[in-house]
Coordinates of C-alpha atoms and ligand atoms in Angstrom, one line a residue:
X1 CA 26.7 12.3 -47.6
X2 CA 27.9 12.6 -44.0
X3 CA 30.9 10.3 -44.6
X4 CA 32.8 9.0 -47.6
X5 CA 35.1 6.0 -47.5
X6 CA 38.0 5.9 -50.0
X7 CA 39.8 2.5 -50.5
X8 CA 43.4 3.6 -51.2
X9 CA 45.0 0.3 -51.7
X10 CA 45.0 -3.4 -50.7
X11 CA 48.2 -5.0 -49.2
X12 CA 49.5 -7.5 -51.8
X13 CA 50.9 -9.7 -49.0
X14 CA 47.9 -9.8 -46.6
X15 CA 44.8 -8.5 -48.4
X16 CA 44.5 -5.8 -45.7
X17 CA 43.0 -2.4 -46.7
X18 CA 44.4 1.1 -46.5
X19 CA 41.7 3.7 -46.6
X20 CA 40.5 7.2 -45.8
X21 CA 37.2 8.1 -44.1
X22 CA 36.1 11.7 -44.9
X23 CA 33.8 13.1 -42.2
X24 CA 32.4 16.6 -41.4
X25 CA 35.0 16.9 -38.6
X26 CA 38.0 15.7 -40.6
X27 CA 39.7 12.8 -42.5
X28 CA 40.5 9.5 -40.8
X29 CA 43.3 7.3 -42.1
X30 CA 42.3 3.6 -41.8
X31 CA 43.0 1.1 -40.3
X32 CA 42.4 3.1 -37.2
X33 CA 42.2 2.5 -33.4
X34 CA 39.6 4.7 -31.7
X35 CA 40.2 5.6 -28.0
X36 CA 37.1 5.1 -25.9
X37 CA 35.6 8.1 -24.1
X38 CA 32.4 6.5 -22.8
X39 CA 31.3 9.4 -20.6
X40 CA 32.4 12.2 -22.9
X41 CA 36.1 11.9 -21.8
X42 CA 38.9 9.5 -22.6
X43 CA 39.6 8.9 -19.0
X44 CA 42.6 10.9 -17.6
X45 CA 43.4 12.5 -21.0
X46 CA 42.9 16.0 -22.2
X47 CA 41.9 16.6 -25.9
X48 CA 45.3 18.2 -26.4
X49 CA 47.1 15.1 -25.2
X50 CA 44.9 13.0 -27.5
X51 CA 45.8 15.3 -30.4
X52 CA 49.5 15.1 -29.5
X53 CA 49.4 11.3 -29.9
X54 CA 47.5 11.7 -33.2
X55 CA 44.1 10.3 -32.0
X56 CA 41.9 10.9 -35.1
X57 CA 38.5 9.9 -33.8
X58 CA 37.2 8.9 -30.3
X59 CA 34.1 7.0 -29.1
X60 CA 31.4 8.0 -26.7
X61 CA 28.3 6.2 -25.5
X62 CA 24.6 6.8 -25.9
X63 CA 23.5 4.7 -22.8
X64 CA 25.9 6.4 -20.4
X65 CA 25.4 10.0 -21.7
X66 CA 21.6 9.5 -21.8
X67 CA 21.6 8.5 -18.1
X68 CA 24.2 11.2 -17.1
X69 CA 24.3 14.2 -17.7
X70 CA 21.4 13.6 -20.3
X71 CA 21.5 14.1 -24.0
X72 CA 19.2 17.2 -23.8
X73 CA 21.7 19.0 -21.6
X74 CA 24.5 18.1 -24.1
X75 CA 22.4 19.4 -26.9
X76 CA 21.8 22.7 -25.0
X77 CA 25.6 22.9 -24.6
X78 CA 26.0 22.9 -28.4
X79 CA 26.5 19.1 -28.8
X80 CA 29.1 16.6 -27.7
X81 CA 32.0 18.1 -29.7
X82 CA 31.6 21.5 -28.0
X83 CA 30.7 20.0 -24.6
X84 CA 33.9 18.0 -24.4
X85 CA 36.1 20.4 -26.4
X86 CA 36.9 17.8 -29.2
X87 CA 36.7 19.1 -32.7
X88 CA 37.7 15.9 -34.5
X89 CA 35.3 13.1 -35.4
X90 CA 33.3 11.3 -32.7
X91 CA 31.5 7.9 -33.0
X92 CA 28.8 7.1 -30.6
X93 CA 27.8 3.6 -29.7
X94 CA 24.0 3.0 -29.5
X95 CA 23.9 1.6 -26.0
X96 CA 22.7 -1.8 -27.3
X97 CA 25.7 -3.4 -25.5
X98 CA 25.2 -1.6 -22.2
X99 CA 21.4 -2.0 -22.0
X100 CA 22.0 -5.7 -22.3
X101 CA 25.1 -5.9 -20.1
X102 CA 24.9 -3.0 -17.6
X103 CA 21.2 -2.3 -17.0
X104 CA 19.9 -4.7 -14.3
X105 CA 16.4 -6.2 -14.7
X106 CA 16.1 -5.5 -18.4
X107 CA 13.0 -6.5 -20.3
X108 CA 13.3 -6.9 -24.1
X109 CA 10.2 -6.2 -26.2
X110 CA 9.7 -5.8 -29.9
X111 CA 9.2 -2.1 -29.2
X112 CA 12.5 -1.7 -27.3
X113 CA 14.2 -2.4 -24.0
X114 CA 13.0 -1.5 -20.5
X115 CA 15.9 -1.4 -18.0
X116 CA 17.0 0.0 -14.7
X117 CA 19.8 2.5 -14.5
X118 CA 23.0 1.0 -13.1
X119 CA 23.5 4.4 -11.4
X120 CA 20.3 4.7 -9.3
X121 CA 18.0 1.9 -10.3
X122 CA 15.5 4.2 -12.0
X123 CA 13.4 2.7 -14.7
X124 CA 14.1 3.6 -18.4
X125 CA 13.1 2.6 -21.9
X126 CA 15.2 2.8 -25.0
X127 CA 13.9 2.0 -28.5
X128 CA 15.6 2.2 -31.9
X129 CA 13.9 5.6 -32.4
X130 CA 15.0 6.9 -29.0
X131 CA 18.6 5.7 -29.6
X132 CA 18.7 7.6 -32.8
X133 CA 17.2 10.7 -31.2
X134 CA 19.8 10.6 -28.4
X135 CA 22.6 10.4 -30.9
X136 CA 21.1 13.2 -32.9
X137 CA 21.2 15.4 -29.8
X138 CA 24.9 14.4 -29.2
X139 CA 25.7 15.3 -32.8
X140 CA 28.3 12.5 -33.3
X141 CA 29.7 12.1 -36.9
X142 CA 29.0 8.3 -36.8
X143 CA 26.0 6.8 -35.0
X144 CA 25.4 3.1 -34.4
X145 CA 22.1 1.4 -34.9
X146 CA 20.4 0.1 -31.7
X147 CA 21.1 -3.6 -31.6
X148 CA 21.2 -6.6 -29.3
X149 CA 24.8 -7.9 -28.7
X150 CA 23.9 -11.6 -28.1
X151 CA 25.7 -13.0 -25.0
X152 CA 28.3 -15.7 -25.3
X153 CA 27.7 -18.6 -25.3
X154 CA 24.1 -18.4 -26.6
X155 CA 22.1 -21.2 -28.3
X156 CA 21.3 -21.1 -32.0
X157 CA 17.6 -20.3 -31.7
X158 CA 18.2 -17.4 -29.3
X159 CA 20.9 -15.9 -31.6
X160 CA 18.6 -16.3 -34.6
X161 CA 15.6 -14.6 -33.0
X162 CA 17.9 -11.9 -31.6
X163 CA 19.6 -11.1 -35.0
X164 CA 16.2 -11.0 -36.7
X165 CA 14.9 -8.5 -34.1
X166 CA 18.2 -6.5 -34.5
X167 CA 17.4 -6.3 -38.3
X168 CA 13.9 -5.0 -37.6
X169 CA 15.4 -2.5 -35.2
X170 CA 18.1 -1.4 -37.7
X171 CA 15.3 -0.7 -40.2
X172 CA 13.5 1.4 -37.6
X173 CA 16.8 3.3 -36.9
X174 CA 17.2 4.0 -40.5
X175 CA 13.6 5.3 -40.9
X176 CA 14.1 7.5 -37.8
X177 CA 17.4 8.9 -39.1
X178 CA 16.6 12.2 -40.8
X179 CA 19.9 14.3 -41.0
X180 CA 21.8 11.8 -43.2
X181 CA 24.0 14.5 -44.6
X182 CA 25.4 15.5 -41.1
X183 CA 25.5 12.2 -39.3
X184 CA 26.2 8.7 -40.7
X185 CA 24.3 5.7 -39.3
X186 CA 26.2 2.4 -39.3
X187 CA 24.4 -1.0 -39.3
X188 CA 25.6 -3.7 -36.9
X189 CA 26.0 -7.3 -38.0
X190 CA 25.2 -9.9 -35.4
X191 CA 24.8 -13.7 -35.6
X192 CA 26.9 -14.9 -32.6
X193 CA 29.5 -17.6 -33.5
X194 CA 27.2 -19.3 -36.0
X195 CA 28.4 -18.9 -39.6
X196 CA 25.0 -19.3 -41.3
X197 CA 23.5 -16.8 -38.9
X198 CA 26.4 -14.3 -39.5
X199 CA 25.5 -14.7 -43.3
X200 CA 21.8 -14.1 -42.6
X201 CA 22.5 -11.0 -40.5
X202 CA 25.1 -9.7 -43.0
X203 CA 22.6 -10.1 -45.9
X204 CA 19.7 -8.5 -43.9
X205 CA 21.7 -5.5 -42.5
X206 CA 23.6 -4.8 -45.8
X207 CA 20.3 -5.1 -47.6
X208 CA 19.1 -2.1 -45.6
X209 CA 22.1 -0.1 -47.1
X210 CA 24.1 1.9 -44.6
X211 CA 27.3 4.0 -45.2
X212 CA 29.3 1.7 -43.0
X213 CA 28.9 -1.5 -41.0
X214 CA 30.2 -3.0 -37.8
X215 CA 30.7 -6.6 -36.8
X216 CA 29.0 -6.8 -33.4
X217 CA 28.6 -9.6 -31.0
X218 CA 32.3 -10.4 -30.8
X219 CA 34.9 -9.8 -28.0
X220 CA 32.3 -11.1 -25.6
X221 CA 34.4 -13.8 -24.0
X222 CA 34.8 -16.1 -26.9
X223 CA 38.2 -17.7 -27.6
X224 CA 40.4 -15.7 -30.0
X225 CA 40.5 -18.4 -32.7
X226 CA 36.6 -18.4 -32.7
X227 CA 36.6 -14.6 -33.1
X228 CA 39.2 -14.8 -35.9
X229 CA 37.2 -17.6 -37.6
X230 CA 33.9 -15.6 -37.5
X231 CA 35.7 -12.5 -38.9
X232 CA 37.4 -14.6 -41.6
X233 CA 33.9 -15.6 -42.7
X234 CA 32.0 -12.4 -42.2
X235 CA 34.2 -9.5 -43.6
X236 CA 34.2 -10.9 -47.2
X237 CA 30.4 -10.6 -47.1
X238 CA 30.7 -6.9 -46.4
X239 CA 31.0 -4.2 -49.2
X240 CA 34.5 -3.3 -50.2
X241 CA 33.7 0.4 -50.7
X242 CA 32.4 1.0 -47.1
X243 CA 34.2 1.0 -43.7
X244 CA 34.1 -2.1 -41.5
X245 CA 34.2 -1.6 -37.7
X246 CA 35.0 -4.4 -35.2
X247 CA 33.5 -3.4 -31.9
X248 CA 35.3 -3.8 -28.6
X249 CA 38.6 -5.1 -30.0
X250 CA 41.9 -3.7 -29.1
X251 CA 44.7 -5.9 -27.9
X252 CA 47.8 -5.6 -30.1
X253 CA 47.5 -9.1 -31.6
X254 CA 43.7 -8.7 -32.1
X255 CA 44.2 -5.4 -33.9
X256 CA 46.8 -6.9 -36.3
X257 CA 44.8 -10.1 -36.9
X258 CA 41.6 -8.0 -37.4
X259 CA 43.3 -5.8 -40.0
X260 CA 44.6 -8.8 -41.9
X261 CA 41.0 -10.1 -42.0
X262 CA 39.7 -6.9 -43.6
X263 CA 38.7 -4.6 -40.6
X264 CA 39.2 -0.9 -40.9
X265 CA 38.1 0.5 -37.4
X266 CA 38.5 -0.7 -33.8
X267 CA 37.6 0.5 -30.4
X268 CA 38.6 -0.9 -27.0
X269 CA 38.8 0.3 -23.4
X270 CA 41.7 -2.1 -22.7
X271 CA 44.7 0.3 -23.1
X272 CA 43.1 3.0 -20.9
X273 CA 41.7 0.4 -18.4
X274 CA 44.9 -1.6 -17.9
X275 CA 46.9 1.7 -17.9
X276 CA 44.9 2.9 -14.9
X277 CA 45.7 -0.4 -13.2
X278 CA 49.4 0.0 -13.8
X279 CA 50.0 -2.3 -16.7
X280 CA 51.8 -0.9 -19.8
X281 CA 51.8 -2.3 -23.3
X282 CA 55.4 -2.1 -24.7
X283 CA 57.1 -3.4 -27.8
X284 CA 58.6 -6.1 -25.6
X285 CA 55.3 -7.2 -24.1
X286 CA 53.4 -6.1 -21.0
X287 CA 55.1 -4.3 -18.1
X288 CA 53.4 -4.4 -14.6
X289 CA 54.9 -1.2 -13.2
X290 CA 54.3 -2.0 -9.5
X291 CA 56.6 -5.1 -9.9
X292 CA 59.5 -4.8 -7.5
X293 CA 61.9 -5.4 -10.4
X294 CA 61.3 -1.9 -11.6
X295 CA 62.2 -0.2 -8.3
X296 CA 65.6 1.0 -9.6
X297 CA 64.9 0.9 -13.4
X298 CA 65.9 4.4 -14.4
X299 CA 65.2 3.8 -18.1
X300 CA 61.8 4.5 -19.8
X301 CA 59.0 2.0 -20.2
X302 CA 59.9 1.4 -23.8
X303 CA 63.1 2.6 -25.4
X304 CA 61.4 2.4 -28.8
X305 CA 58.4 4.6 -27.8
X306 CA 58.3 8.3 -28.6
X307 CA 55.5 9.2 -26.3
X308 CA 55.6 12.0 -23.7
X309 CA 55.8 9.4 -20.8
X310 CA 58.8 7.5 -22.3
X311 CA 60.6 10.8 -23.3
X312 CA 60.4 12.2 -19.7
X313 CA 60.0 9.5 -17.0
X314 CA 61.6 6.4 -15.8
X315 CA 60.0 3.1 -14.8
X316 CA 61.3 3.8 -11.2
X317 CA 59.4 7.1 -11.1
X318 CA 56.2 5.5 -12.6
X319 CA 56.4 2.7 -10.1
X320 CA 56.8 5.2 -7.3
X321 CA 53.7 7.1 -8.5
X322 CA 51.6 3.9 -8.5
X323 CA 52.8 2.8 -5.1
X324 CA 52.0 6.3 -3.8
X325 CA 48.6 6.3 -5.5
X326 CA 49.4 9.5 -7.3
X327 CA 47.0 10.5 -10.1
X328 CA 49.8 11.4 -12.4
X329 CA 50.7 7.7 -12.6
X330 CA 47.3 6.9 -14.1
X331 CA 47.7 9.7 -16.6
X332 CA 51.2 8.8 -17.7
X333 CA 50.4 5.1 -18.2
X334 CA 47.2 5.9 -20.0
X335 CA 49.0 8.3 -22.3
X336 CA 51.7 5.7 -23.1
X337 CA 49.2 2.8 -23.8
X338 CA 47.0 4.9 -26.1
X339 CA 50.1 6.2 -27.9
X340 CA 51.4 2.7 -28.2
X341 CA 48.2 1.4 -29.9
X342 CA 47.9 4.5 -32.1
X343 CA 51.5 4.1 -33.1
X344 CA 51.0 0.4 -33.8
X345 CA 48.2 1.3 -36.2
X346 CA 50.5 3.8 -38.0
X347 CA 53.1 1.1 -38.4
X348 CA 50.3 -1.2 -39.7
X349 CA 49.2 1.4 -42.2
X350 CA 52.9 1.8 -43.3
X351 CA 53.2 -2.0 -43.7
X352 CA 50.1 -2.1 -45.9
X353 CA 51.6 0.8 -48.0
X354 CA 54.7 -1.4 -48.5
X355 CA 52.8 -4.7 -49.0
X356 CA 54.5 -6.4 -46.0
X357 CA 51.8 -6.7 -43.3
X358 CA 52.4 -10.4 -42.7
X359 CA 56.2 -9.8 -42.2
X360 CA 55.2 -7.0 -39.8
X361 CA 53.0 -9.4 -37.9
X362 CA 55.8 -11.9 -37.6
X363 CA 58.3 -9.3 -36.3
X364 CA 55.9 -7.7 -33.9
X365 CA 54.7 -11.0 -32.4
X366 CA 58.3 -12.2 -31.9
X367 CA 59.3 -9.0 -30.1
X368 CA 56.1 -8.7 -28.1
X369 CA 56.3 -12.4 -27.1
X370 CA 53.1 -13.6 -28.8
X371 CA 53.3 -17.1 -30.4
X372 CA 52.2 -17.0 -34.0
Ligands
1WK1 C1 34.4 -5.2 -25.3 N1 33.8 -6.0 -26.2 C2 32.7 -5.5 -26.9 N2 32.3 -4.2 -26.9 C3 31.2 -4.2 -27.7 C4 30.4 -3.1 -28.0 C5 30.7 -1.7 -27.6 C6 30.8 -1.5 -26.1 C7 30.8 0.0 -25.8 O1 30.9 0.0 -24.4 C8 32.0 0.8 -24.0 O2 33.1 -0.1 -23.7 C9 32.8 -1.2 -22.9 C10 32.3 1.7 -25.1 O3 31.5 2.8 -25.0 C11 32.0 0.8 -26.3 O4 31.6 1.6 -27.4 C12 29.2 -3.4 -28.8 N3 28.3 -2.4 -29.0 C13 27.2 -2.7 -29.8 N4 26.3 -1.7 -30.0 N5 26.9 -3.9 -30.3 C14 27.8 -4.9 -30.1 O5 27.5 -6.1 -30.6 C15 29.0 -4.7 -29.3 C16 29.9 -5.8 -29.1 C17 31.0 -5.5 -28.2 N6 32.0 -6.3 -27.7
ZN2 ZN1 55.7 5.4 -24.3

């Protein structure tokens, strides 16, 4: 088996799960946040910096790496771990999301999806079999099935037809996946914001039997309460003894609310993306570093944070770097934001160990400035 999930305990107060995911490249403590490295790099971070902040697994992306530099080149380099100098677990997304959202002029057929590259407009075709082949070349520990992430909003019939094609594609991915002892293939549950379609997709995908499952089709612009509602309904339909991955979710409140609703794994570009734009997540809410109020703030971003940035630099210095367009600014804020979310998840795991995750949520939300 490429991966083995161990359910360690369930929080008595919230029902959230504490687990361990054993992979060929190491053990992952769950619930876990996975930094996103779409193009074989977590932007602006070195693997050593990611290890220093205790990143246990990172993401990369089939669509992007297939277009550039090409999965065959990465295979020749010895696979993605070697190519990017990352010897811990890697999860690759199948490209389903990008093909539907990035590739202009896409044409969906039963066979697969024709699309034009967002880089140079060249024509391409990805099928479930090709998505599996690309991820085999990359050598990721966890591969995602090729799916359609239905847009939001989308009408009932569209979502129903889409989820049924995604099920047929998931079966084709499973049939094409040969090296099941090296790489685990996760199924992706769709169904939009319709509970009966979520149930249908969950039954069909789980019926194909995968070592792990993700909840897809969320964090696509829907209101938070609709996302939480769909989760509340969908996770109980998923097996307890397998990991549950919520794709594309990563703000502090969404992570905590997702864990309380039974999710084990998360990924999101948010912390890196807003970090590069000069916004820091801190225990007292967001800090926009270019704000004039920080000009003479000689204290760190977050006095409660133990990251490299907060241990060595003041807000005044960080503001100066961003005003001067210095690259170090992007790196230091990205480092802090990723550390902040990884540390948040360590605190969440500790709260589950001590059966007090709802208390933790209350305290965190009050300090961060969220209203419960
Ligand atoms: C942001 N919200 C969101 N992201 C999502 C992603 C990953 C985007 C992928 O694209 C890149 O981040 C934008 C990263 O490489 C990431 O893995 C999804 N991927 C698949 N295959 N299916 C989905 O239903 C899906 C839904 C998402 N909702
Ligand atoms: Zn910090």
